[in-house]
Short mmCIF file of C-alpha atoms and ligand atoms in Angstrom, two decimals:
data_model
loop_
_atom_site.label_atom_id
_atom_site.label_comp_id
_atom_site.label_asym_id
_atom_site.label_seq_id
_atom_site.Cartn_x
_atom_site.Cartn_y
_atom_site.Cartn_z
CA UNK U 1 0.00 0.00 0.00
CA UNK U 2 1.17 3.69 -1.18
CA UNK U 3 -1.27 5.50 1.19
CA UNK U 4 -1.20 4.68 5.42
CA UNK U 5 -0.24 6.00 8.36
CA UNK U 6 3.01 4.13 8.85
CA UNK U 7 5.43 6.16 10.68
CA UNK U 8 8.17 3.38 10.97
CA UNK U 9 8.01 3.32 6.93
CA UNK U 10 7.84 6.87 6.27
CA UNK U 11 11.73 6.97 8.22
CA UNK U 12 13.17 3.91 6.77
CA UNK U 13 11.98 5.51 3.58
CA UNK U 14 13.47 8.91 3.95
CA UNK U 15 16.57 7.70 5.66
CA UNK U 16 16.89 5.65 2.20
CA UNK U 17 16.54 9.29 0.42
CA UNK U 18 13.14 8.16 -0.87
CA UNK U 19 10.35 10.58 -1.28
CA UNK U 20 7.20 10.75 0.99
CA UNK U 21 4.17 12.67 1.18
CA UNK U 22 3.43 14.23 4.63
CA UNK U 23 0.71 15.96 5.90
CA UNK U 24 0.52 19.11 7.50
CA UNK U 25 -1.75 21.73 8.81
CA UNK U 26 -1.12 23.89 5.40
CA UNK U 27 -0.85 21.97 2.34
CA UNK U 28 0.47 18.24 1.77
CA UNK U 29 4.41 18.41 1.28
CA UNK U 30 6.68 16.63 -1.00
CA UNK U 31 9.36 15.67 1.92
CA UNK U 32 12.74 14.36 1.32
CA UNK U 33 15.98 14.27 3.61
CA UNK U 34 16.97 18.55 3.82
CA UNK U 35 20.88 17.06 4.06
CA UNK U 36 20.62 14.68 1.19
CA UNK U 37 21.36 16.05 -2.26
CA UNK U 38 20.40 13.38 -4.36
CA UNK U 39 17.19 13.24 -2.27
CA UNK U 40 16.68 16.95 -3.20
CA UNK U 41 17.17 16.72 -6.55
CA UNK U 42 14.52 13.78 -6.64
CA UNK U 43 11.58 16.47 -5.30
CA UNK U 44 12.73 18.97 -7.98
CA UNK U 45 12.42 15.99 -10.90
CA UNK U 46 9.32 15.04 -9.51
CA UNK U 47 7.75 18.42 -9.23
CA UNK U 48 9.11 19.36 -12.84
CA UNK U 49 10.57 22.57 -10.57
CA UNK U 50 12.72 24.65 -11.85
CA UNK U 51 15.98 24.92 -9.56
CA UNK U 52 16.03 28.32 -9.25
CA UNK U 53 12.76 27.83 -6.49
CA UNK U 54 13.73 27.19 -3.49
CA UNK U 55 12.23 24.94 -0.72
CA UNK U 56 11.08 24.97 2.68
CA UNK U 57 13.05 22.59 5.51
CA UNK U 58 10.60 21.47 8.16
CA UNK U 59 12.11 20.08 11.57
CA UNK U 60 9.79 19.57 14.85
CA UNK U 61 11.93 22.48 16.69
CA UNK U 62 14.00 25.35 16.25
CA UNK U 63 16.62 23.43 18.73
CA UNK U 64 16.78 20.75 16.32
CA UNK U 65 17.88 22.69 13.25
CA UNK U 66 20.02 25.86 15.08
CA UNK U 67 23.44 23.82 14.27
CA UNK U 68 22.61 24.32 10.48
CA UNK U 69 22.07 28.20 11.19
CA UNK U 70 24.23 30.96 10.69
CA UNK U 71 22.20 33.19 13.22
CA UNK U 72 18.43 33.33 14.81
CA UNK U 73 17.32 36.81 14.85
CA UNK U 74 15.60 37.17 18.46
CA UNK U 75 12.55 38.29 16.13
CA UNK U 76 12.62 34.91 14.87
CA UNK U 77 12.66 33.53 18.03
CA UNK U 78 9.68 35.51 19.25
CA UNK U 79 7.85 34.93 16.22
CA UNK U 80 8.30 30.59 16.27
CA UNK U 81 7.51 30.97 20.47
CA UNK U 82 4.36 32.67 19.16
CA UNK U 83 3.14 31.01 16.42
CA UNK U 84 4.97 27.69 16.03
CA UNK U 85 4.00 24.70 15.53
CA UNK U 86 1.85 26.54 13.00
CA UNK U 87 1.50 27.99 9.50
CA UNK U 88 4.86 30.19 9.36
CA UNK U 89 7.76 29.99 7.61
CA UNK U 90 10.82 32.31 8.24
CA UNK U 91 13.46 32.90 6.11
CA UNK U 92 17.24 32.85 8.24
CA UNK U 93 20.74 33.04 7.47
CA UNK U 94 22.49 29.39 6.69
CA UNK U 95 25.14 27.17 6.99
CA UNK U 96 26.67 25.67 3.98
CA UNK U 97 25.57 22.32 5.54
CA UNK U 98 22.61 22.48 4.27
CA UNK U 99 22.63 21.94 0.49
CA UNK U 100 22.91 24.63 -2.03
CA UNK U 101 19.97 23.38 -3.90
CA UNK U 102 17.64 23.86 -0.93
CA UNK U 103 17.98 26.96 -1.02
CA UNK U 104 18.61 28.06 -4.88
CA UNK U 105 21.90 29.27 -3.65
CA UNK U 106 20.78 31.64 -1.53
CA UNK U 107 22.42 32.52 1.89
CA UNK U 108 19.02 31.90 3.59
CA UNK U 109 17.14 28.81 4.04
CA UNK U 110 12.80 29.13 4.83
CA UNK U 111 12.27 26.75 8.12
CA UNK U 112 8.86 25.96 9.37
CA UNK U 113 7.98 23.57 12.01
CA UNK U 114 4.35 22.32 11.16
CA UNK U 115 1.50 21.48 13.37
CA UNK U 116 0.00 18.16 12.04
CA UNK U 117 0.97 16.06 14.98
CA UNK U 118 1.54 13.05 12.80
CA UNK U 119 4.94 14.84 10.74
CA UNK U 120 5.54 16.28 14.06
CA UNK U 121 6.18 12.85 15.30
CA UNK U 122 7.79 11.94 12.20
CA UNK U 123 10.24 14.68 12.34
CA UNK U 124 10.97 14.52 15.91
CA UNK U 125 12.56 11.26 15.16
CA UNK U 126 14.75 11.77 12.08
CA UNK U 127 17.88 13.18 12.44
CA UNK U 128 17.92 15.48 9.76
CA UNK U 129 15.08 18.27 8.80
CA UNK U 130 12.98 17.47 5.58
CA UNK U 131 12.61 19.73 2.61
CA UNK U 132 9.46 20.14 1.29
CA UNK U 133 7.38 21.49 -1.33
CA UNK U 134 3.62 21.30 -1.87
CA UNK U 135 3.12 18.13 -2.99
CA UNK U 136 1.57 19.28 -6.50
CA UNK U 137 3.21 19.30 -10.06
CA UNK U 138 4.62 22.48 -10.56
CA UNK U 139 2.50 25.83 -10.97
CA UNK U 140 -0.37 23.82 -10.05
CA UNK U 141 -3.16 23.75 -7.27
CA UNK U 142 -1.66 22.53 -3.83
CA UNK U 143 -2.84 18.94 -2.35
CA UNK U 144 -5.25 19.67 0.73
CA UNK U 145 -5.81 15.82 0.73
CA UNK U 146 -4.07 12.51 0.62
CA UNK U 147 -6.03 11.35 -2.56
CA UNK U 148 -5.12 15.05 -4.06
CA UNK U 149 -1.43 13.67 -4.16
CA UNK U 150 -2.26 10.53 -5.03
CA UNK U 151 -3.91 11.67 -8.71
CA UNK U 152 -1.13 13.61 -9.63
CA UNK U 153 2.24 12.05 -7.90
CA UNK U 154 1.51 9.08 -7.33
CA UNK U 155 4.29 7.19 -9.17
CA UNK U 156 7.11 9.82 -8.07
CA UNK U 157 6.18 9.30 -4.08
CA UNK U 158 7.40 6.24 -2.34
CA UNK U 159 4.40 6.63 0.30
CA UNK U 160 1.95 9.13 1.05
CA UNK U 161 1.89 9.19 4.96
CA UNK U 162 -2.39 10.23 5.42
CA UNK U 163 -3.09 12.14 7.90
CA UNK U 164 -6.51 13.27 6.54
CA UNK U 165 -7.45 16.18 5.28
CA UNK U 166 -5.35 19.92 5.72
CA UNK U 167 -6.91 22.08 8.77
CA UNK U 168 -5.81 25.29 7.60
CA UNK U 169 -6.22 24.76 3.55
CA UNK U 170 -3.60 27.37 2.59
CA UNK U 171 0.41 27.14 2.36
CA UNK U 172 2.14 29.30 5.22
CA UNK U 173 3.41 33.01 5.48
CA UNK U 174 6.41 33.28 4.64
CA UNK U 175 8.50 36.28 6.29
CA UNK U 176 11.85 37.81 5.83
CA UNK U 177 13.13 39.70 8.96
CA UNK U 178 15.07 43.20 7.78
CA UNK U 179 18.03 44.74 9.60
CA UNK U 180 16.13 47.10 11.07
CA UNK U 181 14.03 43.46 12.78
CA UNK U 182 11.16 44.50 10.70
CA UNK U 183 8.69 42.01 8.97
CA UNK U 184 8.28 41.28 5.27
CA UNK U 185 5.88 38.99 4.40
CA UNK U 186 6.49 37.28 1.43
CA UNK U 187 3.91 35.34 0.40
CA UNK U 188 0.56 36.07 2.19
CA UNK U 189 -0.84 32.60 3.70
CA UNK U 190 -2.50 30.34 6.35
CA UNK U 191 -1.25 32.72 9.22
CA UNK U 192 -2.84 36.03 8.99
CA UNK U 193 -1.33 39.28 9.23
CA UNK U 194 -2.80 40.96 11.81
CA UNK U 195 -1.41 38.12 14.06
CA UNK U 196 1.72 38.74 13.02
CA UNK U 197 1.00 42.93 13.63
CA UNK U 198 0.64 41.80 17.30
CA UNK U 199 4.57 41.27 17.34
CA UNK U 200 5.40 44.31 15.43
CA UNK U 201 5.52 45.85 12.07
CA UNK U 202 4.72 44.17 9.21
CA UNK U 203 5.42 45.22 5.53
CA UNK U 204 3.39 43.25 2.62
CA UNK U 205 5.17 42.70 -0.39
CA UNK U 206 3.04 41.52 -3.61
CA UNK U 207 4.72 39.48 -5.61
CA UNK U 208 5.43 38.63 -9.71
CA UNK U 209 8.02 37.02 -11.67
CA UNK U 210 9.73 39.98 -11.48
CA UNK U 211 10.49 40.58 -7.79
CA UNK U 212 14.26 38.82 -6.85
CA UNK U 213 13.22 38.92 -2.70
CA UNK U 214 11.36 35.60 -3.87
CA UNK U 215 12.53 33.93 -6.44
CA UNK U 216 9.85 31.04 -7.02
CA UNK U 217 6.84 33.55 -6.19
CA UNK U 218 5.47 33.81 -9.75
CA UNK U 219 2.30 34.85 -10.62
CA UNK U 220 0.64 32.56 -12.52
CA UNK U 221 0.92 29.82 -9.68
CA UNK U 222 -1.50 27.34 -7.94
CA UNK U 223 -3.78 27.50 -11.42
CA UNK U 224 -5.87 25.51 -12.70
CA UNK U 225 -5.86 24.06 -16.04
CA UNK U 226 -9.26 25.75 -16.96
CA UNK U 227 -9.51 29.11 -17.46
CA UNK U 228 -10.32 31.02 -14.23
CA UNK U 229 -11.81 34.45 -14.15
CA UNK U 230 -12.23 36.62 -10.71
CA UNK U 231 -14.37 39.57 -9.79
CA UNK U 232 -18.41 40.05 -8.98
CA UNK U 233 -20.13 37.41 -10.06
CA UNK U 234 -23.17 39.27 -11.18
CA UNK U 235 -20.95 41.20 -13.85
CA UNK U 236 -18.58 37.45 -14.72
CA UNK U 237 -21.81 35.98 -15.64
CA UNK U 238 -23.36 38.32 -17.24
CA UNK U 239 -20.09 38.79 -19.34
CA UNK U 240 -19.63 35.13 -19.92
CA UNK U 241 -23.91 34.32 -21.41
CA UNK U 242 -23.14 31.18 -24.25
CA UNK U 243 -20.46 29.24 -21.77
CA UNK U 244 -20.74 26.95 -20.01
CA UNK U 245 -19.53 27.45 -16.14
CA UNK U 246 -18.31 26.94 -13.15
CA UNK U 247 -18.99 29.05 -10.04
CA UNK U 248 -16.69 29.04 -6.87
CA UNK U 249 -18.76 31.35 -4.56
CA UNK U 250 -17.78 32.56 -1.17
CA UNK U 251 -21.00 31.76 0.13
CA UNK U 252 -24.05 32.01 -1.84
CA UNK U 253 -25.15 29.67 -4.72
CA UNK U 254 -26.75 30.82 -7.87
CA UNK U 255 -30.13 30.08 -8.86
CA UNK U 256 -29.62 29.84 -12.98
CA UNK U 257 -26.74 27.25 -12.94
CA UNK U 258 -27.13 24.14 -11.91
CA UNK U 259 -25.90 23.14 -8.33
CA UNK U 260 -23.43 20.61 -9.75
CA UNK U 261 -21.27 23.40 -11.85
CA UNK U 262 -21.24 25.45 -8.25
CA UNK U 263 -18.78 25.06 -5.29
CA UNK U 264 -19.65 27.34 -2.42
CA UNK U 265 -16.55 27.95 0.20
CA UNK U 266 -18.65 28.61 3.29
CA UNK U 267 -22.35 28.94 3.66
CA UNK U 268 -21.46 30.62 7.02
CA UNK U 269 -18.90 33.16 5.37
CA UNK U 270 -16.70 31.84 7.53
CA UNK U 271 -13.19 32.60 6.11
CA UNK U 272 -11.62 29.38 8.06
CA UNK U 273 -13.83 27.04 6.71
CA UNK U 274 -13.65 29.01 3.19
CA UNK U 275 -9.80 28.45 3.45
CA UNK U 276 -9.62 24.84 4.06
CA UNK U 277 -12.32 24.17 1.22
CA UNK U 278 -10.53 26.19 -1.16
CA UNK U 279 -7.87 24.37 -3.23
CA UNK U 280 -10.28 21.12 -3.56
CA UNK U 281 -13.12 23.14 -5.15
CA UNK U 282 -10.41 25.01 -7.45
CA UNK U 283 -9.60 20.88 -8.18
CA UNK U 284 -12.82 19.56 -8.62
CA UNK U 285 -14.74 21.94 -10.71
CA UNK U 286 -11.37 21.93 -12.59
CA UNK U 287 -12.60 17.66 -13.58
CA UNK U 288 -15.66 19.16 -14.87
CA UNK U 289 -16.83 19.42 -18.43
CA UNK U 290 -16.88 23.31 -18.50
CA UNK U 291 -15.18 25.83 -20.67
CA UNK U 292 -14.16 28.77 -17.42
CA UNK U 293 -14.12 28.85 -13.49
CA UNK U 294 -15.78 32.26 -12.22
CA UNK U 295 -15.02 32.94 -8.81
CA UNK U 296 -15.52 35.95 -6.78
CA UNK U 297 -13.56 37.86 -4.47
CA UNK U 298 -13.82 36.86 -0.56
CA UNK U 299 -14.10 39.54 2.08
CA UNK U 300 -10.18 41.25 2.31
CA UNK U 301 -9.47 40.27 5.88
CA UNK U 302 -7.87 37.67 7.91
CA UNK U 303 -7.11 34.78 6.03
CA UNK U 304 -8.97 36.34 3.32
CA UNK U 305 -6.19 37.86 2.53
CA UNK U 306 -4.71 34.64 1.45
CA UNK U 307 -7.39 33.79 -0.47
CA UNK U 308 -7.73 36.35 -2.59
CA UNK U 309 -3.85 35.96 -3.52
CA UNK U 310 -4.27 32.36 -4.40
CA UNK U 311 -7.25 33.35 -6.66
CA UNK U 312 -5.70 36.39 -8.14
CA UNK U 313 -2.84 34.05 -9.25
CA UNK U 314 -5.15 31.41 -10.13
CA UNK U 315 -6.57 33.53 -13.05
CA UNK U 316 -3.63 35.35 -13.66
CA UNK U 317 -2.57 33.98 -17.27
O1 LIG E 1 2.75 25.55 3.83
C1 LIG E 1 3.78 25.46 3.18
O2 LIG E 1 4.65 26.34 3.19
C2 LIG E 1 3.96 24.20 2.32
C3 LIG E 1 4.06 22.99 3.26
C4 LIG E 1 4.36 21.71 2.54
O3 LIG E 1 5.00 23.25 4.25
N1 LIG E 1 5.12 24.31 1.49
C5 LIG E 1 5.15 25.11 0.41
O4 LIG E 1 6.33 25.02 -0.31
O5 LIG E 1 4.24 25.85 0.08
P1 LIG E 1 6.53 25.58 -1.78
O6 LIG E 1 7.83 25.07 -2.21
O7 LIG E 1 5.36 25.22 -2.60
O8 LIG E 1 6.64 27.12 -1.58
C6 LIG E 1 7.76 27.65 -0.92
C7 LIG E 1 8.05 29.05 -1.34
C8 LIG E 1 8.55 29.13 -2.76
O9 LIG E 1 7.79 30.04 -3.50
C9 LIG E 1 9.99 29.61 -2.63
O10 LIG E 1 10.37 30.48 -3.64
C10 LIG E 1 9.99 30.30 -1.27
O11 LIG E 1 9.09 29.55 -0.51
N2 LIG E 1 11.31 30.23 -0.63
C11 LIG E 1 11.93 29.14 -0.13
N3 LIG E 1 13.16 29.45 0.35
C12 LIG E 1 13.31 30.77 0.15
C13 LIG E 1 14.36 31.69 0.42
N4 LIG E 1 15.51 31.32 1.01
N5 LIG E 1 14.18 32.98 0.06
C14 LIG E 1 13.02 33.39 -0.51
N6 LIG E 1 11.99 32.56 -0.80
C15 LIG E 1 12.14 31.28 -0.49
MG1 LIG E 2 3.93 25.14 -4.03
#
């Protein structure tokens, strides 16, 4: 069996430099041994990633991973005493012991320490922190579920460890900490801002192919294969009358097209639950015979925040 919850075989696996698929509170990653270069390069051939993007390294602690740092900014420190195990990723200075192509070459590396208490086990008993992208092929939608993995990566993944499906829904913030021990957020994601704002400022970069702080955040990412359009939905349907659509609502449904074409993210309006339902309606009206997605705009707050990025760059062509 590729898919169980077989911690024993999910080590023997890694420590072999295999590749597994672990669970965690954001997105399902793409794990391999951090220290293993070979390993590495397997998630990048799998992924069909370019090089040039760098991953994240995921260990249960800070302790664990502070010989392969250069420094921990006591910002850094705060922030993970805060918010960690959770959806955060911080970018910090390296050693050269961990591999070049972790990091693109860069003189950071991005280390998060997840929440899903399954990897947490898992990593708290490897000696050596895993990197990991989303478990998706490259530029597309991020695996919220075991069986997301499984359609797509299947025959590149030794296992898929399953530990159900993602409680947050959206990858994590990632944030750069400045001289000056400000914070840059990166890429806007499953922690929301204004928690971060209670640990001091924050500055929000948006980003495109074209900014070098990030050099994987493009902006046609996390897209589906079908067209996907954004804005009110009043005005996308009434722009779009001989197609035949799809409709990812926040929280209403539409009375004119049928309830099948129509995936609503929270009846409530609840931005959570709108956040953890997101990627697998982007997925499954994305198996349906239709020509365009039209999805609207969630309320700009909170983890809505984060949702409105990962449609923006859903549609973006
Ligand atoms: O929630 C998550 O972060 C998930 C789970 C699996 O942990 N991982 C994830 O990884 O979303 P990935 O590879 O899909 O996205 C990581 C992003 C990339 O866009 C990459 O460019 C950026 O992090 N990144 C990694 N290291 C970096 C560095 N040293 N400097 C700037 N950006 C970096
Ligand atoms: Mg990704």
């Amino acid at each position: 069996m590729k898919i169980g919850t077989d911690l024993g075989k999910a080590k023997a696996l890694l420590e072999e430099g295999k590749l597994v698929a672990i669970p965690t509170e954001t997105v399902y990653g793409l794990a391999a041994n951090a220290l293993n270069e070979d390993a590495v390069l397997r998630i990048f051939k799998a992924k069909n990633r370019p090089t040039f993007d760098p991953l994240i390294i995921h260990a249960a602690s800070l302790e664990q991973v502070r010989p392969l740092l250069r420094d921990v900014p006591s910002l850094a420190e705060r922030l993970f005493n805060h918010f960690a195990p959770g959806p955060l990723t911080i970018l910090l200075p390296r050693t050269h012991q961990i591999p070049d192509l972790v990091t693109a070459g860069l003189g950071t590396v991005a280390l998060r320490i997840p929440r899903h208490p399954l990897t947490l086990e898992l990593l708290k008993t490897l000696d050596f922190p895993l990197a990991a992208p989303s478990a998706n092929p490259f530029g597309y939608v991020s695996p919220t579920r075991p069986d997301h993995v499984a359609a797509q990566l299947e025959e590149q993944v030794s296992y898929i460890l399953d530990g159900g499906p993602a409680e947050v829904g959206l990858e994590s913030t990632i944030v750069q900490i400045t001289s000056e021990d400000k914070m840059h957020v990166l890429r806007k994601g499953g922690l929301p801002i204004e928690n971060l704002e209670a640990l001091g400022p924050v500055k929000v970069f948006q980003h495109s192919t074209s900014n070098p702080r990030a050099p994987g955040m493009l902006k046609s990412h996390y897209a589906p294969r079908k067209p996907l359009k954004l804005g009110y939905l009043d005005e996308l349907l009434a722009g779009h009358p001989n197609q035949r659509v799809g409709v990812l609502a926040f929280k209403r449904t539409i009375p004119e097209i049928p309830a099948a074409q129509q995936r609503i993210l929270s009846p409530e309006g609840d931005l959570a639950e709108a956040a953890r339902n997101l990627f697998a309606a982007i997925r499954s009206l994305d198996t349906l015979d239709i020509d365009l997605i039209l999805a609207e705009w969630v309320p700009e707050k909170g983890l809505g925040r984060a949702i409105n990025d990962r449609l923006r760059r859903a549609s973006a062509e």
